[in-house]
Short mmCIF file of C-alpha atoms in Angstrom, two decimals:
data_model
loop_
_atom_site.label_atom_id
_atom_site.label_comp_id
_atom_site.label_asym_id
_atom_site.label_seq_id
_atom_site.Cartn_x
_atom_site.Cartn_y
_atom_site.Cartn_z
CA UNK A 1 102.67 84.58 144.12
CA UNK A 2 102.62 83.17 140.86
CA UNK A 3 106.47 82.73 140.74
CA UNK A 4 106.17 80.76 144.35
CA UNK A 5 103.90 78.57 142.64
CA UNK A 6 106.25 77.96 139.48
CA UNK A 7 109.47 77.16 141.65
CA UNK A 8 106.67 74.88 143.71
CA UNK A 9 105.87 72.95 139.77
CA UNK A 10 109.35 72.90 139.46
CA UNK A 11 110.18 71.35 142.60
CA UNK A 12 107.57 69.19 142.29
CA UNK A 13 108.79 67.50 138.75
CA UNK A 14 112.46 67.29 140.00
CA UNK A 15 110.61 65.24 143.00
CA UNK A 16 108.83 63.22 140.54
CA UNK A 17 112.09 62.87 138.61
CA UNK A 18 114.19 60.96 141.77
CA UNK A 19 110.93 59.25 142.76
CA UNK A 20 111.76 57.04 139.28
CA UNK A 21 115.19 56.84 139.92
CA UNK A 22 113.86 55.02 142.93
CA UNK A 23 111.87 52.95 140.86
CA UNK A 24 114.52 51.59 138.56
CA UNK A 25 117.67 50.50 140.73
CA UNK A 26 121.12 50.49 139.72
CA UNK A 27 122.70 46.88 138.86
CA UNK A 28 122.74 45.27 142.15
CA UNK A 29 126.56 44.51 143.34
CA UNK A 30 127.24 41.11 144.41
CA UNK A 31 130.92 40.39 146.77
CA UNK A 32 132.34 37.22 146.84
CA UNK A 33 133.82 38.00 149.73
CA UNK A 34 136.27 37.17 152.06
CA UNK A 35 135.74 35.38 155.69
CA UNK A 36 137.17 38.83 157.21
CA UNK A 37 134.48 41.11 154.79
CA UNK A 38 132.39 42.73 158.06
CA UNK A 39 135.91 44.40 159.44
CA UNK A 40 137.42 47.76 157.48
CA UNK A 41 137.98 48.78 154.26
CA UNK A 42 135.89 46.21 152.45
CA UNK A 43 132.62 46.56 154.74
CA UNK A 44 132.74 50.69 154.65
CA UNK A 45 133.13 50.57 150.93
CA UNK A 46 130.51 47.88 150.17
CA UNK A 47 127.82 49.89 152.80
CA UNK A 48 128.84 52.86 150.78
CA UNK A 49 127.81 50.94 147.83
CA UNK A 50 124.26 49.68 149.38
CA UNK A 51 123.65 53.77 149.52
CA UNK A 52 122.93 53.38 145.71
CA UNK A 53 122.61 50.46 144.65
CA UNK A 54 121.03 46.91 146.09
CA UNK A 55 124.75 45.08 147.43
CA UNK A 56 124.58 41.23 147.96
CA UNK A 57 127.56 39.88 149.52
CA UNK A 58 128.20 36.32 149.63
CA UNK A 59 130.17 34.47 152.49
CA UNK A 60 132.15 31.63 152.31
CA UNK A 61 129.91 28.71 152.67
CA UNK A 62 129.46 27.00 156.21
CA UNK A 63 128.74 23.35 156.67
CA UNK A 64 125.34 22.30 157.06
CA UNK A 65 123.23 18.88 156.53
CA UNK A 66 121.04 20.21 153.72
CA UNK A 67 121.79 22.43 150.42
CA UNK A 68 120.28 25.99 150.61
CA UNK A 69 121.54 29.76 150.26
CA UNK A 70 120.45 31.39 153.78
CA UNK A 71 120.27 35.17 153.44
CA UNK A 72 120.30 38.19 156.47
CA UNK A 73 120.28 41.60 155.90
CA UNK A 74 122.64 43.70 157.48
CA UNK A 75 121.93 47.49 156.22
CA UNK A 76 118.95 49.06 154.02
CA UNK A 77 120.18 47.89 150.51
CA UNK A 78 122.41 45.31 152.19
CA UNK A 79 122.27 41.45 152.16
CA UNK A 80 124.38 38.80 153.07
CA UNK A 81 124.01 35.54 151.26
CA UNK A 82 125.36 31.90 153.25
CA UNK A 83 125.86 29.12 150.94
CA UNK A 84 125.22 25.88 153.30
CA UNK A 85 126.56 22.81 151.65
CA UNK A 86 127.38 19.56 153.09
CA UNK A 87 130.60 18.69 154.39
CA UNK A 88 131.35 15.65 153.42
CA UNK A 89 131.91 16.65 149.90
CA UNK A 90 134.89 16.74 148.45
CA UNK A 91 136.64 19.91 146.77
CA UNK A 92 135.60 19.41 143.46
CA UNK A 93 132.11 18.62 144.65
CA UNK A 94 132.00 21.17 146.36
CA UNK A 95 132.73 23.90 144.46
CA UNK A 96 130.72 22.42 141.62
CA UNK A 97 127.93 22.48 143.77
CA UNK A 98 128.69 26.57 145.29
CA UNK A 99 128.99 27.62 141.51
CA UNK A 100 125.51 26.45 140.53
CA UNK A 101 124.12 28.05 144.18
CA UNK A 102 125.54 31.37 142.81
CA UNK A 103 123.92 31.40 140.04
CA UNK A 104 120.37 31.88 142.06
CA UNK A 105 121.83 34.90 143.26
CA UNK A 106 120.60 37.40 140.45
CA UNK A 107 117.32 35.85 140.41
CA UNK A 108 117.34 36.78 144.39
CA UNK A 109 118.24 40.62 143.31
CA UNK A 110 115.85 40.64 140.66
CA UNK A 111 118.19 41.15 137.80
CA UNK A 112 119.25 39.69 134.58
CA UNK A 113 122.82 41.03 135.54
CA UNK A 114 124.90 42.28 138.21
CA UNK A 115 128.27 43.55 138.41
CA UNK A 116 130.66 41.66 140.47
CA UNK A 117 133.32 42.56 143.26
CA UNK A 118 135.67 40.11 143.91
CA UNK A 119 138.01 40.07 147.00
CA UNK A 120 139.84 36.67 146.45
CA UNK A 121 141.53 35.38 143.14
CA UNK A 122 140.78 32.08 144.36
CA UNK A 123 137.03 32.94 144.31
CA UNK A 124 136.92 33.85 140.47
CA UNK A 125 135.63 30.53 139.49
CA UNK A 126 132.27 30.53 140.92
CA UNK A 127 131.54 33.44 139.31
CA UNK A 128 131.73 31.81 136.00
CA UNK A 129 128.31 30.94 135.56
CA UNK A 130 127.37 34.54 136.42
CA UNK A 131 125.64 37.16 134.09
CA UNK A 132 128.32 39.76 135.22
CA UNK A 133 128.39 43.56 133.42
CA UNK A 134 131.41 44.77 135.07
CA UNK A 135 134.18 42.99 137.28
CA UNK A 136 135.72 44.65 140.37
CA UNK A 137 139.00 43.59 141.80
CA UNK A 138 139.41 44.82 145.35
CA UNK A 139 143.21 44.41 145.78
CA UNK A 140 143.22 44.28 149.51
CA UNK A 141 146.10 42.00 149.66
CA UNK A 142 148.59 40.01 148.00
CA UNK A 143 149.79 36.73 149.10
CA UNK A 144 151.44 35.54 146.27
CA UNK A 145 154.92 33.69 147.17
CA UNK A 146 153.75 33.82 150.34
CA UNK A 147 154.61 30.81 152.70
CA UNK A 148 151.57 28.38 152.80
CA UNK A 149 149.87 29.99 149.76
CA UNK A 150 147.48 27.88 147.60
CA UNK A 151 150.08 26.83 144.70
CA UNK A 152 147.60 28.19 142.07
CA UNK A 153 146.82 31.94 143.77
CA UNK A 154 149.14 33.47 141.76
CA UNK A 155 147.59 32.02 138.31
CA UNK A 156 144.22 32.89 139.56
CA UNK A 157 145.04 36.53 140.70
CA UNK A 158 147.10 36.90 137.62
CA UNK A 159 143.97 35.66 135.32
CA UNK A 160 141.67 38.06 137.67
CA UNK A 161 143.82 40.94 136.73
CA UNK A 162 143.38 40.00 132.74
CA UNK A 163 139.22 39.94 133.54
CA UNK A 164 138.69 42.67 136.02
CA UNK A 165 137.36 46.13 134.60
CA UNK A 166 138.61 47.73 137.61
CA UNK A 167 140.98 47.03 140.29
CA UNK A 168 140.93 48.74 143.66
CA UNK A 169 144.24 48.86 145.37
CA UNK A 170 144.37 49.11 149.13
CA UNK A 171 147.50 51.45 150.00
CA UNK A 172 149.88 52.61 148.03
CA UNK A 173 152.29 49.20 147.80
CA UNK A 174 149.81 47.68 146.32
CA UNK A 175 148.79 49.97 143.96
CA UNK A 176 152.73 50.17 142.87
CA UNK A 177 152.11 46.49 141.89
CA UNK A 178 148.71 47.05 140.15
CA UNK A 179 149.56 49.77 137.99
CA UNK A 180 151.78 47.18 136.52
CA UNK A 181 149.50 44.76 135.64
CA UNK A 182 146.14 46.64 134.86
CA UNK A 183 145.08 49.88 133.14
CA UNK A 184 142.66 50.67 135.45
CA UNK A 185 143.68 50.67 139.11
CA UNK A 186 142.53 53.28 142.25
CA UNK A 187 144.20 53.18 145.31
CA UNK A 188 141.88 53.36 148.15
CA UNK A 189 143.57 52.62 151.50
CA UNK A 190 142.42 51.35 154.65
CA UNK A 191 142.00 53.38 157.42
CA UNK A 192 145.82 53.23 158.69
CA UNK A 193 147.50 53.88 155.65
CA UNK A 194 145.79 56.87 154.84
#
């Protein structure tokens, strides 16, 4: 009887012990993602992510009347951010205006810092504002010299690859590439190339 009751004490402090985990929560992940996130590789591994730690992905912003950062959530742990600008604005304006909206997005995790996932080189600058801890490149594809590529993608992705802590390669191709031009590069391929 008594050493039932000692493995119970025991049990009971490991309980106690993940109970605080619970209490203090990872640093939440935010995604500047891409418009094609919610299909794939990129959702399964950012629900993965929401298993442990709060995951905020944010959209590419939608044309509305009125300024404002609309939020859903998808999954426990989950939540998708909508930057609503006005479209009239110009690009400059524009972006100008999504940077400083991003930058409400750790005060919406509760954080003084997050770690950031990007999935688009030519996302990196709205980030710039952001208390980041870690930078994640997922390397999902690479249109670089591709025909009607945005002339300064392959600055961007080059400049992402100099700032990233981690890049995540999807397939083996790509990781080929990576391993050239980081240190720290995983290949983790879709579904079909596995």
């Amino acid at each position: 009887v008594y050493r039932r009751n000692a493995g119970l004490r025991r049990m009971s402090k490991t309980r106690r012990r993940r109970g605080s985990m619970l209490r203090h929560p990872a640093t939440p992940l935010v995604a500047l993602s891409c418009a094609t996130w919610q299909t794939g590789r990129t959702y399964e591994l950012l629900t993965r992510a929401a298993r442990t730690r709060p995951v905020i992905v944010v959209e590419p912003a939608v044309s509305s009347e009125f300024v404002a950062l609309r939020r859903d959530r998808l999954v426990r742990g989950l939540t998708v951010v909508r930057p609503q600008i006005p479209g009239h604005l110009d690009g400059v304006e524009m972006e100008t205006l999504l940077a400083e909206l991003l930058t409400e997005v750790p005060e919406l995790a509760g954080c003084a810092a997050v770690d950031l996932w990007i999935c688009s080189p030519l996302s990196t600058h709205y980030a710039d504002d952001l208390p980041v801890r870690l930078t994640v490149f997922d390397y999902a594809e690479d249109r670089v010299g591709c025909p009607g590529a945005p002339e300064n993608l392959s600055l961007r992705q080059r400049d992402l690859f100099g700032v990233a802590d981690v890049v995540i390669a999807d397939g083996t191709r790509l990781f080929a590439k990576a391993v050239t031009q980081h240190a720290n590069v995983h290949c983790i391929p879709s579904v079909g190339e596995q």
